[in-house]
Amino acid sequence: MLLAFALAYLGMLALCLAMSRHHKALLGGEPGSLRQRVLRLAAALCFALALGLCSLSQGGEIGAVLWLCQLMLAALLLVAVLAWRLRWAVPVAAPLLASGMLSWWL
């Protein structure tokens, strides 16, 4: 379940970076239109993978509810990190994804 949460966070982060205001604050420049499309596609892919993992582990109905809860919590975490420590939003994703992948394999 941690991997699904990490994917939800990555998806929210990709959507955040697709916005020019957040992209400029986090990465120091405006995103091009191609980069915005790629980030939105990456977000959709992360959300789909997270939904698949939740549905695979908990079944269709409970998995969808769990996925929505994880999306909400990932968005809350991202908003809190953006408000508290702006520069931590991108680096938080790496250990979160690594621990999620480790928990999935164990």
mmCIF file of N, CA, C and O in Angstrom:
data_model
loop_
_atom_site.group_PDB
_atom_site.id
_atom_site.type_symbol
_atom_site.label_atom_id
_atom_site.label_comp_id
_atom_site.label_asym_id
_atom_site.label_seq_id
_atom_site.Cartn_x
_atom_site.Cartn_y
_atom_site.Cartn_z
ATOM 1 N N MET A 1 0.808 -1.190 0.000
ATOM 2 C CA MET A 1 0.000 0.000 0.000
ATOM 3 C C MET A 1 0.857 1.262 0.000
ATOM 4 O O MET A 1 0.412 2.297 -0.455
ATOM 5 N N LEU A 2 2.081 1.145 0.532
ATOM 6 C CA LEU A 2 2.967 2.301 0.538
ATOM 7 C C LEU A 2 3.391 2.670 -0.878
ATOM 8 O O LEU A 2 3.551 3.855 -1.199
ATOM 9 N N LEU A 3 3.528 1.674 -1.738
ATOM 10 C CA LEU A 3 3.878 1.957 -3.128
ATOM 11 C C LEU A 3 2.752 2.708 -3.834
ATOM 12 O O LEU A 3 3.004 3.648 -4.593
ATOM 13 N N ALA A 4 1.523 2.335 -3.562
ATOM 14 C CA ALA A 4 0.383 3.053 -4.152
ATOM 15 C C ALA A 4 0.339 4.491 -3.639
ATOM 16 O O ALA A 4 0.053 5.420 -4.412
ATOM 17 N N PHE A 5 0.644 4.693 -2.363
ATOM 18 C CA PHE A 5 0.687 6.051 -1.828
ATOM 19 C C PHE A 5 1.819 6.849 -2.462
ATOM 20 O O PHE A 5 1.653 8.035 -2.787
ATOM 21 N N ALA A 6 2.978 6.217 -2.644
ATOM 22 C CA ALA A 6 4.104 6.901 -3.280
ATOM 23 C C ALA A 6 3.758 7.284 -4.712
ATOM 24 O O ALA A 6 4.104 8.381 -5.171
ATOM 25 N N LEU A 7 3.063 6.409 -5.421
ATOM 26 C CA LEU A 7 2.645 6.730 -6.785
ATOM 27 C C LEU A 7 1.614 7.865 -6.795
ATOM 28 O O LEU A 7 1.633 8.724 -7.686
ATOM 29 N N ALA A 8 0.735 7.872 -5.816
ATOM 30 C CA ALA A 8 -0.235 8.967 -5.713
ATOM 31 C C ALA A 8 0.482 10.290 -5.440
ATOM 32 O O ALA A 8 0.138 11.316 -6.027
ATOM 33 N N TYR A 9 1.489 10.258 -4.582
ATOM 34 C CA TYR A 9 2.266 11.472 -4.310
ATOM 35 C C TYR A 9 3.004 11.927 -5.566
ATOM 36 O O TYR A 9 3.026 13.119 -5.885
ATOM 37 N N LEU A 10 3.611 10.976 -6.282
ATOM 38 C CA LEU A 10 4.311 11.338 -7.509
ATOM 39 C C LEU A 10 3.358 11.925 -8.543
ATOM 40 O O LEU A 10 3.711 12.866 -9.257
ATOM 41 N N GLY A 11 2.161 11.371 -8.623
ATOM 42 C CA GLY A 11 1.173 11.910 -9.542
ATOM 43 C C GLY A 11 0.769 13.319 -9.170
ATOM 44 O O GLY A 11 0.664 14.202 -10.037
ATOM 45 N N MET A 12 0.552 13.556 -7.891
ATOM 46 C CA MET A 12 0.202 14.905 -7.445
ATOM 47 C C MET A 12 1.362 15.871 -7.671
ATOM 48 O O MET A 12 1.155 17.020 -8.064
ATOM 49 N N LEU A 13 2.581 15.392 -7.453
ATOM 50 C CA LEU A 13 3.747 16.236 -7.687
ATOM 51 C C LEU A 13 3.887 16.564 -9.172
ATOM 52 O O LEU A 13 4.214 17.695 -9.533
ATOM 53 N N ALA A 14 3.614 15.590 -10.033
ATOM 54 C CA ALA A 14 3.682 15.844 -11.475
ATOM 55 C C ALA A 14 2.627 16.863 -11.898
ATOM 56 O O ALA A 14 2.902 17.747 -12.711
ATOM 57 N N LEU A 15 1.417 16.740 -11.346
ATOM 58 C CA LEU A 15 0.391 17.742 -11.652
ATOM 59 C C LEU A 15 0.794 19.118 -11.131
ATOM 60 O O LEU A 15 0.538 20.144 -11.775
ATOM 61 N N CYS A 16 1.408 19.142 -9.970
ATOM 62 C CA CYS A 16 1.879 20.405 -9.396
ATOM 63 C C CYS A 16 2.943 21.028 -10.298
ATOM 64 O O CYS A 16 2.908 22.229 -10.572
ATOM 65 N N LEU A 17 3.881 20.216 -10.769
ATOM 66 C CA LEU A 17 4.946 20.736 -11.618
ATOM 67 C C LEU A 17 4.457 21.119 -13.007
ATOM 68 O O LEU A 17 5.127 21.868 -13.718
ATOM 69 N N ALA A 18 3.311 20.613 -13.409
ATOM 70 C CA ALA A 18 2.737 20.998 -14.700
ATOM 71 C C ALA A 18 2.182 22.422 -14.663
ATOM 72 O O ALA A 18 1.976 23.031 -15.709
ATOM 73 N N MET A 19 1.966 22.949 -13.470
ATOM 74 C CA MET A 19 1.511 24.338 -13.331
ATOM 75 C C MET A 19 2.736 25.252 -13.348
ATOM 76 O O MET A 19 3.724 24.989 -12.661
ATOM 77 N N SER A 20 2.658 26.313 -14.115
ATOM 78 C CA SER A 20 3.837 27.166 -14.292
ATOM 79 C C SER A 20 4.285 27.821 -12.985
ATOM 80 O O SER A 20 5.490 27.978 -12.750
ATOM 81 N N ARG A 21 3.354 28.173 -12.141
ATOM 82 C CA ARG A 21 3.712 28.826 -10.873
ATOM 83 C C ARG A 21 4.561 27.914 -9.988
ATOM 84 O O ARG A 21 5.599 28.317 -9.451
ATOM 85 N N HIS A 22 4.124 26.661 -9.847
ATOM 86 C CA HIS A 22 4.865 25.724 -8.993
ATOM 87 C C HIS A 22 6.153 25.261 -9.668
ATOM 88 O O HIS A 22 7.165 25.044 -8.997
ATOM 89 N N HIS A 23 6.119 25.096 -10.983
ATOM 90 C CA HIS A 23 7.315 24.688 -11.709
ATOM 91 C C HIS A 23 8.400 25.748 -11.553
ATOM 92 O O HIS A 23 9.572 25.433 -11.342
ATOM 93 N N LYS A 24 8.000 26.997 -11.642
ATOM 94 C CA LYS A 24 8.949 28.095 -11.498
ATOM 95 C C LYS A 24 9.517 28.145 -10.080
ATOM 96 O O LYS A 24 10.711 28.380 -9.887
ATOM 97 N N ALA A 25 8.685 27.903 -9.086
ATOM 98 C CA ALA A 25 9.143 27.955 -7.695
ATOM 99 C C ALA A 25 10.046 26.776 -7.344
ATOM 100 O O ALA A 25 11.013 26.934 -6.598
ATOM 101 N N LEU A 26 9.748 25.595 -7.885
ATOM 102 C CA LEU A 26 10.500 24.398 -7.508
ATOM 103 C C LEU A 26 11.714 24.151 -8.396
ATOM 104 O O LEU A 26 12.747 23.690 -7.915
ATOM 105 N N LEU A 27 11.579 24.394 -9.687
ATOM 106 C CA LEU A 27 12.662 24.061 -10.615
ATOM 107 C C LEU A 27 13.305 25.280 -11.258
ATOM 108 O O LEU A 27 14.244 25.144 -12.023
ATOM 109 N N GLY A 28 12.761 26.453 -11.012
ATOM 110 C CA GLY A 28 13.417 27.664 -11.439
ATOM 111 C C GLY A 28 13.117 28.151 -12.839
ATOM 112 O O GLY A 28 13.843 28.971 -13.358
ATOM 113 N N GLY A 29 12.084 27.682 -13.461
ATOM 114 C CA GLY A 29 11.749 28.185 -14.791
ATOM 115 C C GLY A 29 10.351 27.770 -15.191
ATOM 116 O O GLY A 29 9.740 26.917 -14.564
ATOM 117 N N GLU A 30 9.866 28.381 -16.240
ATOM 118 C CA GLU A 30 8.534 28.040 -16.750
ATOM 119 C C GLU A 30 8.610 26.744 -17.550
ATOM 120 O O GLU A 30 9.546 26.550 -18.322
ATOM 121 N N PRO A 31 7.629 25.874 -17.405
ATOM 122 C CA PRO A 31 7.647 24.652 -18.219
ATOM 123 C C PRO A 31 7.150 24.944 -19.629
ATOM 124 O O PRO A 31 6.256 25.760 -19.836
ATOM 125 N N GLY A 32 7.727 24.258 -20.587
ATOM 126 C CA GLY A 32 7.234 24.370 -21.949
ATOM 127 C C GLY A 32 5.950 23.574 -22.111
ATOM 128 O O GLY A 32 5.559 22.793 -21.235
ATOM 129 N N SER A 33 5.304 23.746 -23.223
ATOM 130 C CA SER A 33 4.036 23.043 -23.425
ATOM 131 C C SER A 33 4.246 21.534 -23.526
ATOM 132 O O SER A 33 3.417 20.759 -23.051
ATOM 133 N N LEU A 34 5.359 21.108 -24.111
ATOM 134 C CA LEU A 34 5.642 19.670 -24.190
ATOM 135 C C LEU A 34 5.881 19.092 -22.803
ATOM 136 O O LEU A 34 5.374 18.026 -22.466
ATOM 137 N N ARG A 35 6.640 19.812 -21.982
ATOM 138 C CA ARG A 35 6.907 19.339 -20.625
ATOM 139 C C ARG A 35 5.623 19.273 -19.807
ATOM 140 O O ARG A 35 5.425 18.358 -19.016
ATOM 141 N N GLN A 36 4.737 20.240 -19.991
ATOM 142 C CA GLN A 36 3.456 20.209 -19.283
ATOM 143 C C GLN A 36 2.649 18.980 -19.680
ATOM 144 O O GLN A 36 2.071 18.308 -18.827
ATOM 145 N N ARG A 37 2.612 18.679 -20.968
ATOM 146 C CA ARG A 37 1.874 17.492 -21.422
ATOM 147 C C ARG A 37 2.489 16.211 -20.876
ATOM 148 O O ARG A 37 1.778 15.300 -20.467
ATOM 149 N N VAL A 38 3.821 16.149 -20.877
ATOM 150 C CA VAL A 38 4.504 14.960 -20.357
ATOM 151 C C VAL A 38 4.241 14.794 -18.867
ATOM 152 O O VAL A 38 3.997 13.673 -18.386
ATOM 153 N N LEU A 39 4.269 15.889 -18.117
ATOM 154 C CA LEU A 39 4.005 15.813 -16.677
ATOM 155 C C LEU A 39 2.569 15.382 -16.398
ATOM 156 O O LEU A 39 2.316 14.582 -15.491
ATOM 157 N N ARG A 40 1.624 15.887 -17.170
ATOM 158 C CA ARG A 40 0.225 15.482 -16.984
ATOM 159 C C ARG A 40 0.027 14.020 -17.335
ATOM 160 O O ARG A 40 -0.722 13.303 -16.660
ATOM 161 N N LEU A 41 0.701 13.551 -18.387
ATOM 162 C CA LEU A 41 0.620 12.141 -18.756
ATOM 163 C C LEU A 41 1.261 11.260 -17.686
ATOM 164 O O LEU A 41 0.729 10.201 -17.340
ATOM 165 N N ALA A 42 2.388 11.711 -17.140
ATOM 166 C CA ALA A 42 3.043 10.963 -16.056
ATOM 167 C C ALA A 42 2.150 10.897 -14.828
ATOM 168 O O ALA A 42 2.083 9.858 -14.151
ATOM 169 N N ALA A 43 1.451 11.977 -14.536
ATOM 170 C CA ALA A 43 0.526 11.986 -13.395
ATOM 171 C C ALA A 43 -0.603 10.988 -13.616
ATOM 172 O O ALA A 43 -0.952 10.226 -12.707
ATOM 173 N N ALA A 44 -1.164 10.976 -14.815
ATOM 174 C CA ALA A 44 -2.242 10.030 -15.108
ATOM 175 C C ALA A 44 -1.746 8.594 -15.017
ATOM 176 O O ALA A 44 -2.452 7.715 -14.497
ATOM 177 N N LEU A 45 -0.530 8.349 -15.477
ATOM 178 C CA LEU A 45 0.042 7.009 -15.391
ATOM 179 C C LEU A 45 0.269 6.603 -13.937
ATOM 180 O O LEU A 45 -0.032 5.461 -13.544
ATOM 181 N N CYS A 46 0.780 7.516 -13.124
ATOM 182 C CA CYS A 46 0.979 7.217 -11.694
ATOM 183 C C CYS A 46 -0.350 6.929 -11.002
ATOM 184 O O CYS A 46 -0.442 5.988 -10.201
ATOM 185 N N PHE A 47 -1.377 7.722 -11.325
ATOM 186 C CA PHE A 47 -2.686 7.491 -10.723
ATOM 187 C C PHE A 47 -3.256 6.142 -11.150
ATOM 188 O O PHE A 47 -3.840 5.419 -10.340
ATOM 189 N N ALA A 48 -3.085 5.785 -12.414
ATOM 190 C CA ALA A 48 -3.603 4.505 -12.902
ATOM 191 C C ALA A 48 -2.870 3.341 -12.249
ATOM 192 O O ALA A 48 -3.493 2.336 -11.873
ATOM 193 N N LEU A 49 -1.561 3.458 -12.113
ATOM 194 C CA LEU A 49 -0.803 2.393 -11.444
ATOM 195 C C LEU A 49 -1.197 2.268 -9.978
ATOM 196 O O LEU A 49 -1.310 1.148 -9.446
ATOM 197 N N ALA A 50 -1.402 3.381 -9.317
ATOM 198 C CA ALA A 50 -1.821 3.344 -7.911
ATOM 199 C C ALA A 50 -3.200 2.702 -7.780
ATOM 200 O O ALA A 50 -3.430 1.892 -6.875
ATOM 201 N N LEU A 51 -4.108 3.039 -8.685
ATOM 202 C CA LEU A 51 -5.430 2.417 -8.666
ATOM 203 C C LEU A 51 -5.333 0.926 -8.916
ATOM 204 O O LEU A 51 -5.997 0.122 -8.251
ATOM 205 N N GLY A 52 -4.489 0.534 -9.845
ATOM 206 C CA GLY A 52 -4.297 -0.887 -10.117
ATOM 207 C C GLY A 52 -3.742 -1.636 -8.918
ATOM 208 O O GLY A 52 -4.186 -2.744 -8.614
ATOM 209 N N LEU A 53 -2.773 -1.041 -8.241
ATOM 210 C CA LEU A 53 -2.204 -1.689 -7.057
ATOM 211 C C LEU A 53 -3.228 -1.818 -5.939
ATOM 212 O O LEU A 53 -3.313 -2.862 -5.277
ATOM 213 N N CYS A 54 -4.004 -0.770 -5.722
ATOM 214 C CA CYS A 54 -5.031 -0.826 -4.675
ATOM 215 C C CYS A 54 -6.103 -1.858 -5.012
ATOM 216 O O CYS A 54 -6.535 -2.614 -4.142
ATOM 217 N N SER A 55 -6.511 -1.893 -6.267
ATOM 218 C CA SER A 55 -7.530 -2.856 -6.676
ATOM 219 C C SER A 55 -6.999 -4.278 -6.625
ATOM 220 O O SER A 55 -7.732 -5.208 -6.297
ATOM 221 N N LEU A 56 -5.737 -4.446 -6.953
ATOM 222 C CA LEU A 56 -5.128 -5.771 -6.918
ATOM 223 C C LEU A 56 -5.015 -6.302 -5.491
ATOM 224 O O LEU A 56 -5.258 -7.481 -5.235
ATOM 225 N N SER A 57 -4.689 -5.427 -4.562
ATOM 226 C CA SER A 57 -4.487 -5.897 -3.195
ATOM 227 C C SER A 57 -5.773 -5.975 -2.382
ATOM 228 O O SER A 57 -5.884 -6.832 -1.503
ATOM 229 N N GLN A 58 -6.754 -5.117 -2.647
ATOM 230 C CA GLN A 58 -7.953 -5.078 -1.813
ATOM 231 C C GLN A 58 -9.242 -5.424 -2.551
ATOM 232 O O GLN A 58 -10.303 -5.422 -1.936
ATOM 233 N N GLY A 59 -9.176 -5.659 -3.832
ATOM 234 C CA GLY A 59 -10.393 -5.897 -4.596
ATOM 235 C C GLY A 59 -10.882 -4.598 -5.221
ATOM 236 O O GLY A 59 -10.398 -3.510 -4.901
ATOM 237 N N GLY A 60 -11.827 -4.697 -6.113
ATOM 238 C CA GLY A 60 -12.273 -3.546 -6.879
ATOM 239 C C GLY A 60 -12.920 -2.449 -6.069
ATOM 240 O O GLY A 60 -12.562 -1.279 -6.191
ATOM 241 N N GLU A 61 -13.895 -2.793 -5.246
ATOM 242 C CA GLU A 61 -14.658 -1.766 -4.525
ATOM 243 C C GLU A 61 -13.826 -1.110 -3.429
ATOM 244 O O GLU A 61 -13.714 0.116 -3.364
ATOM 245 N N ILE A 62 -13.255 -1.918 -2.567
ATOM 246 C CA ILE A 62 -12.461 -1.382 -1.457
ATOM 247 C C ILE A 62 -11.180 -0.742 -2.000
ATOM 248 O O ILE A 62 -10.724 0.284 -1.490
ATOM 249 N N GLY A 63 -10.623 -1.315 -3.061
ATOM 250 C CA GLY A 63 -9.420 -0.751 -3.664
ATOM 251 C C GLY A 63 -9.649 0.649 -4.208
ATOM 252 O O GLY A 63 -8.796 1.520 -4.066
ATOM 253 N N ALA A 64 -10.805 0.879 -4.815
ATOM 254 C CA ALA A 64 -11.113 2.212 -5.341
ATOM 255 C C ALA A 64 -11.271 3.226 -4.207
ATOM 256 O O ALA A 64 -10.793 4.365 -4.314
ATOM 257 N N VAL A 65 -11.914 2.820 -3.126
ATOM 258 C CA VAL A 65 -12.070 3.714 -1.980
ATOM 259 C C VAL A 65 -10.711 4.002 -1.343
ATOM 260 O O VAL A 65 -10.399 5.154 -1.003
ATOM 261 N N LEU A 66 -9.902 2.975 -1.209
ATOM 262 C CA LEU A 66 -8.562 3.149 -0.650
ATOM 263 C C LEU A 66 -7.718 4.059 -1.539
ATOM 264 O O LEU A 66 -6.980 4.915 -1.045
ATOM 265 N N TRP A 67 -7.852 3.905 -2.853
ATOM 266 C CA TRP A 67 -7.122 4.751 -3.798
ATOM 267 C C TRP A 67 -7.525 6.219 -3.647
ATOM 268 O O TRP A 67 -6.668 7.098 -3.626
ATOM 269 N N LEU A 68 -8.816 6.470 -3.520
ATOM 270 C CA LEU A 68 -9.275 7.849 -3.339
ATOM 271 C C LEU A 68 -8.758 8.439 -2.033
ATOM 272 O O LEU A 68 -8.370 9.616 -1.976
ATOM 273 N N CYS A 69 -8.734 7.636 -0.985
ATOM 274 C CA CYS A 69 -8.193 8.110 0.295
ATOM 275 C C CYS A 69 -6.700 8.419 0.176
ATOM 276 O O CYS A 69 -6.221 9.422 0.711
ATOM 277 N N GLN A 70 -5.977 7.565 -0.545
ATOM 278 C CA GLN A 70 -4.556 7.805 -0.712
ATOM 279 C C GLN A 70 -4.287 9.030 -1.574
ATOM 280 O O GLN A 70 -3.331 9.762 -1.330
ATOM 281 N N LEU A 71 -5.122 9.254 -2.579
ATOM 282 C CA LEU A 71 -4.989 10.475 -3.376
ATOM 283 C C LEU A 71 -5.177 11.715 -2.510
ATOM 284 O O LEU A 71 -4.427 12.691 -2.616
ATOM 285 N N MET A 72 -6.185 11.658 -1.650
ATOM 286 C CA MET A 72 -6.462 12.791 -0.775
ATOM 287 C C MET A 72 -5.291 13.025 0.191
ATOM 288 O O MET A 72 -4.850 14.156 0.382
ATOM 289 N N LEU A 73 -4.769 11.959 0.780
ATOM 290 C CA LEU A 73 -3.662 12.104 1.724
ATOM 291 C C LEU A 73 -2.378 12.543 1.030
ATOM 292 O O LEU A 73 -1.601 13.323 1.594
ATOM 293 N N ALA A 74 -2.152 12.068 -0.191
ATOM 294 C CA ALA A 74 -0.967 12.498 -0.946
ATOM 295 C C ALA A 74 -1.065 13.982 -1.276
ATOM 296 O O ALA A 74 -0.072 14.712 -1.188
ATOM 297 N N ALA A 75 -2.250 14.434 -1.657
ATOM 298 C CA ALA A 75 -2.438 15.858 -1.935
ATOM 299 C C ALA A 75 -2.239 16.678 -0.666
ATOM 300 O O ALA A 75 -1.615 17.753 -0.703
ATOM 301 N N LEU A 76 -2.724 16.193 0.456
ATOM 302 C CA LEU A 76 -2.551 16.890 1.730
ATOM 303 C C LEU A 76 -1.074 16.970 2.107
ATOM 304 O O LEU A 76 -0.593 18.022 2.545
ATOM 305 N N LEU A 77 -0.344 15.874 1.912
ATOM 306 C CA LEU A 77 1.085 15.874 2.204
ATOM 307 C C LEU A 77 1.815 16.863 1.296
ATOM 308 O O LEU A 77 2.665 17.632 1.761
ATOM 309 N N LEU A 78 1.479 16.866 0.024
ATOM 310 C CA LEU A 78 2.146 17.776 -0.906
ATOM 311 C C LEU A 78 1.848 19.238 -0.563
ATOM 312 O O LEU A 78 2.756 20.076 -0.573
ATOM 313 N N VAL A 79 0.623 19.537 -0.237
ATOM 314 C CA VAL A 79 0.277 20.910 0.137
ATOM 315 C C VAL A 79 1.004 21.316 1.414
ATOM 316 O O VAL A 79 1.508 22.438 1.524
ATOM 317 N N ALA A 80 1.093 20.400 2.375
ATOM 318 C CA ALA A 80 1.802 20.717 3.616
ATOM 319 C C ALA A 80 3.286 20.946 3.359
ATOM 320 O O ALA A 80 3.881 21.883 3.912
ATOM 321 N N VAL A 81 3.889 20.120 2.530
ATOM 322 C CA VAL A 81 5.310 20.287 2.225
ATOM 323 C C VAL A 81 5.533 21.577 1.442
ATOM 324 O O VAL A 81 6.501 22.300 1.692
ATOM 325 N N LEU A 82 4.647 21.883 0.499
ATOM 326 C CA LEU A 82 4.790 23.127 -0.258
ATOM 327 C C LEU A 82 4.647 24.355 0.633
ATOM 328 O O LEU A 82 5.321 25.359 0.430
ATOM 329 N N ALA A 83 3.788 24.271 1.625
ATOM 330 C CA ALA A 83 3.594 25.409 2.519
ATOM 331 C C ALA A 83 4.710 25.517 3.557
ATOM 332 O O ALA A 83 5.092 26.617 3.953
ATOM 333 N N TRP A 84 5.228 24.386 3.994
ATOM 334 C CA TRP A 84 6.196 24.389 5.079
ATOM 335 C C TRP A 84 7.630 24.530 4.567
ATOM 336 O O TRP A 84 8.358 25.418 4.968
ATOM 337 N N ARG A 85 8.040 23.614 3.693
ATOM 338 C CA ARG A 85 9.389 23.605 3.126
ATOM 339 C C ARG A 85 9.265 23.391 1.620
ATOM 340 O O ARG A 85 9.216 22.261 1.155
ATOM 341 N N LEU A 86 9.224 24.452 0.895
ATOM 342 C CA LEU A 86 8.965 24.413 -0.536
ATOM 343 C C LEU A 86 9.957 23.528 -1.283
ATOM 344 O O LEU A 86 9.576 22.731 -2.138
ATOM 345 N N ARG A 87 11.201 23.632 -0.954
ATOM 346 C CA ARG A 87 12.241 22.883 -1.681
ATOM 347 C C ARG A 87 12.261 21.397 -1.356
ATOM 348 O O ARG A 87 12.983 20.646 -1.997
ATOM 349 N N TRP A 88 11.513 20.949 -0.377
ATOM 350 C CA TRP A 88 11.485 19.534 -0.017
ATOM 351 C C TRP A 88 10.500 18.731 -0.846
ATOM 352 O O TRP A 88 10.492 17.505 -0.771
ATOM 353 N N ALA A 89 9.654 19.368 -1.621
ATOM 354 C CA ALA A 89 8.578 18.663 -2.322
ATOM 355 C C ALA A 89 9.120 17.624 -3.294
ATOM 356 O O ALA A 89 8.617 16.502 -3.353
ATOM 357 N N VAL A 90 10.144 17.960 -4.048
ATOM 358 C CA VAL A 90 10.703 17.013 -5.013
ATOM 359 C C VAL A 90 11.566 15.958 -4.318
ATOM 360 O O VAL A 90 11.416 14.764 -4.594
ATOM 361 N N PRO A 91 12.486 16.321 -3.406
ATOM 362 C CA PRO A 91 13.309 15.288 -2.768
ATOM 363 C C PRO A 91 12.534 14.294 -1.901
ATOM 364 O O PRO A 91 13.003 13.180 -1.693
ATOM 365 N N VAL A 92 11.368 14.666 -1.401
ATOM 366 C CA VAL A 92 10.575 13.734 -0.589
ATOM 367 C C VAL A 92 10.105 12.542 -1.432
ATOM 368 O O VAL A 92 9.935 11.435 -0.929
ATOM 369 N N ALA A 93 9.955 12.752 -2.717
ATOM 370 C CA ALA A 93 9.418 11.703 -3.587
ATOM 371 C C ALA A 93 10.354 10.500 -3.700
ATOM 372 O O ALA A 93 9.886 9.357 -3.750
ATOM 373 N N ALA A 94 11.656 10.721 -3.727
ATOM 374 C CA ALA A 94 12.597 9.614 -3.920
ATOM 375 C C ALA A 94 12.580 8.599 -2.773
ATOM 376 O O ALA A 94 12.410 7.402 -3.015
ATOM 377 N N PRO A 95 12.752 9.015 -1.507
ATOM 378 C CA PRO A 95 12.694 8.009 -0.451
ATOM 379 C C PRO A 95 11.313 7.395 -0.280
ATOM 380 O O PRO A 95 11.186 6.231 0.101
ATOM 381 N N LEU A 96 10.280 8.169 -0.590
ATOM 382 C CA LEU A 96 8.927 7.625 -0.505
ATOM 383 C C LEU A 96 8.732 6.511 -1.519
ATOM 384 O O LEU A 96 8.203 5.441 -1.202
ATOM 385 N N LEU A 97 9.191 6.741 -2.746
ATOM 386 C CA LEU A 97 9.078 5.716 -3.782
ATOM 387 C C LEU A 97 9.970 4.522 -3.471
ATOM 388 O O LEU A 97 9.562 3.368 -3.663
ATOM 389 N N ALA A 98 11.177 4.762 -2.974
ATOM 390 C CA ALA A 98 12.085 3.662 -2.635
ATOM 391 C C ALA A 98 11.518 2.794 -1.517
ATOM 392 O O ALA A 98 11.556 1.560 -1.597
ATOM 393 N N SER A 99 10.967 3.416 -0.487
ATOM 394 C CA SER A 99 10.386 2.625 0.598
ATOM 395 C C SER A 99 9.127 1.903 0.137
ATOM 396 O O SER A 99 8.847 0.787 0.578
ATOM 397 N N GLY A 100 8.375 2.518 -0.759
ATOM 398 C CA GLY A 100 7.197 1.842 -1.305
ATOM 399 C C GLY A 100 7.565 0.623 -2.123
ATOM 400 O O GLY A 100 6.921 -0.434 -2.021
ATOM 401 N N MET A 101 8.604 0.754 -2.949
ATOM 402 C CA MET A 101 9.043 -0.400 -3.741
ATOM 403 C C MET A 101 9.608 -1.492 -2.847
ATOM 404 O O MET A 101 9.380 -2.683 -3.084
ATOM 405 N N LEU A 102 10.330 -1.104 -1.809
ATOM 406 C CA LEU A 102 10.863 -2.085 -0.863
ATOM 407 C C LEU A 102 9.748 -2.814 -0.137
ATOM 408 O O LEU A 102 9.792 -4.044 0.025
ATOM 409 N N SER A 103 8.725 -2.096 0.269
ATOM 410 C CA SER A 103 7.604 -2.739 0.973
ATOM 411 C C SER A 103 6.799 -3.643 0.040
ATOM 412 O O SER A 103 6.217 -4.638 0.475
ATOM 413 N N TRP A 104 6.762 -3.309 -1.241
ATOM 414 C CA TRP A 104 6.038 -4.151 -2.202
ATOM 415 C C TRP A 104 6.759 -5.473 -2.418
ATOM 416 O O TRP A 104 6.148 -6.525 -2.545
ATOM 417 N N TRP A 105 8.105 -5.441 -2.461
ATOM 418 C CA TRP A 105 8.866 -6.652 -2.706
ATOM 419 C C TRP A 105 8.995 -7.516 -1.470
ATOM 420 O O TRP A 105 9.261 -8.704 -1.577
ATOM 421 N N LEU A 106 8.833 -6.945 -0.284
ATOM 422 C CA LEU A 106 8.955 -7.738 0.939
ATOM 423 C C LEU A 106 7.599 -8.216 1.308
ATOM 424 O O LEU A 106 6.918 -8.869 1.529
#
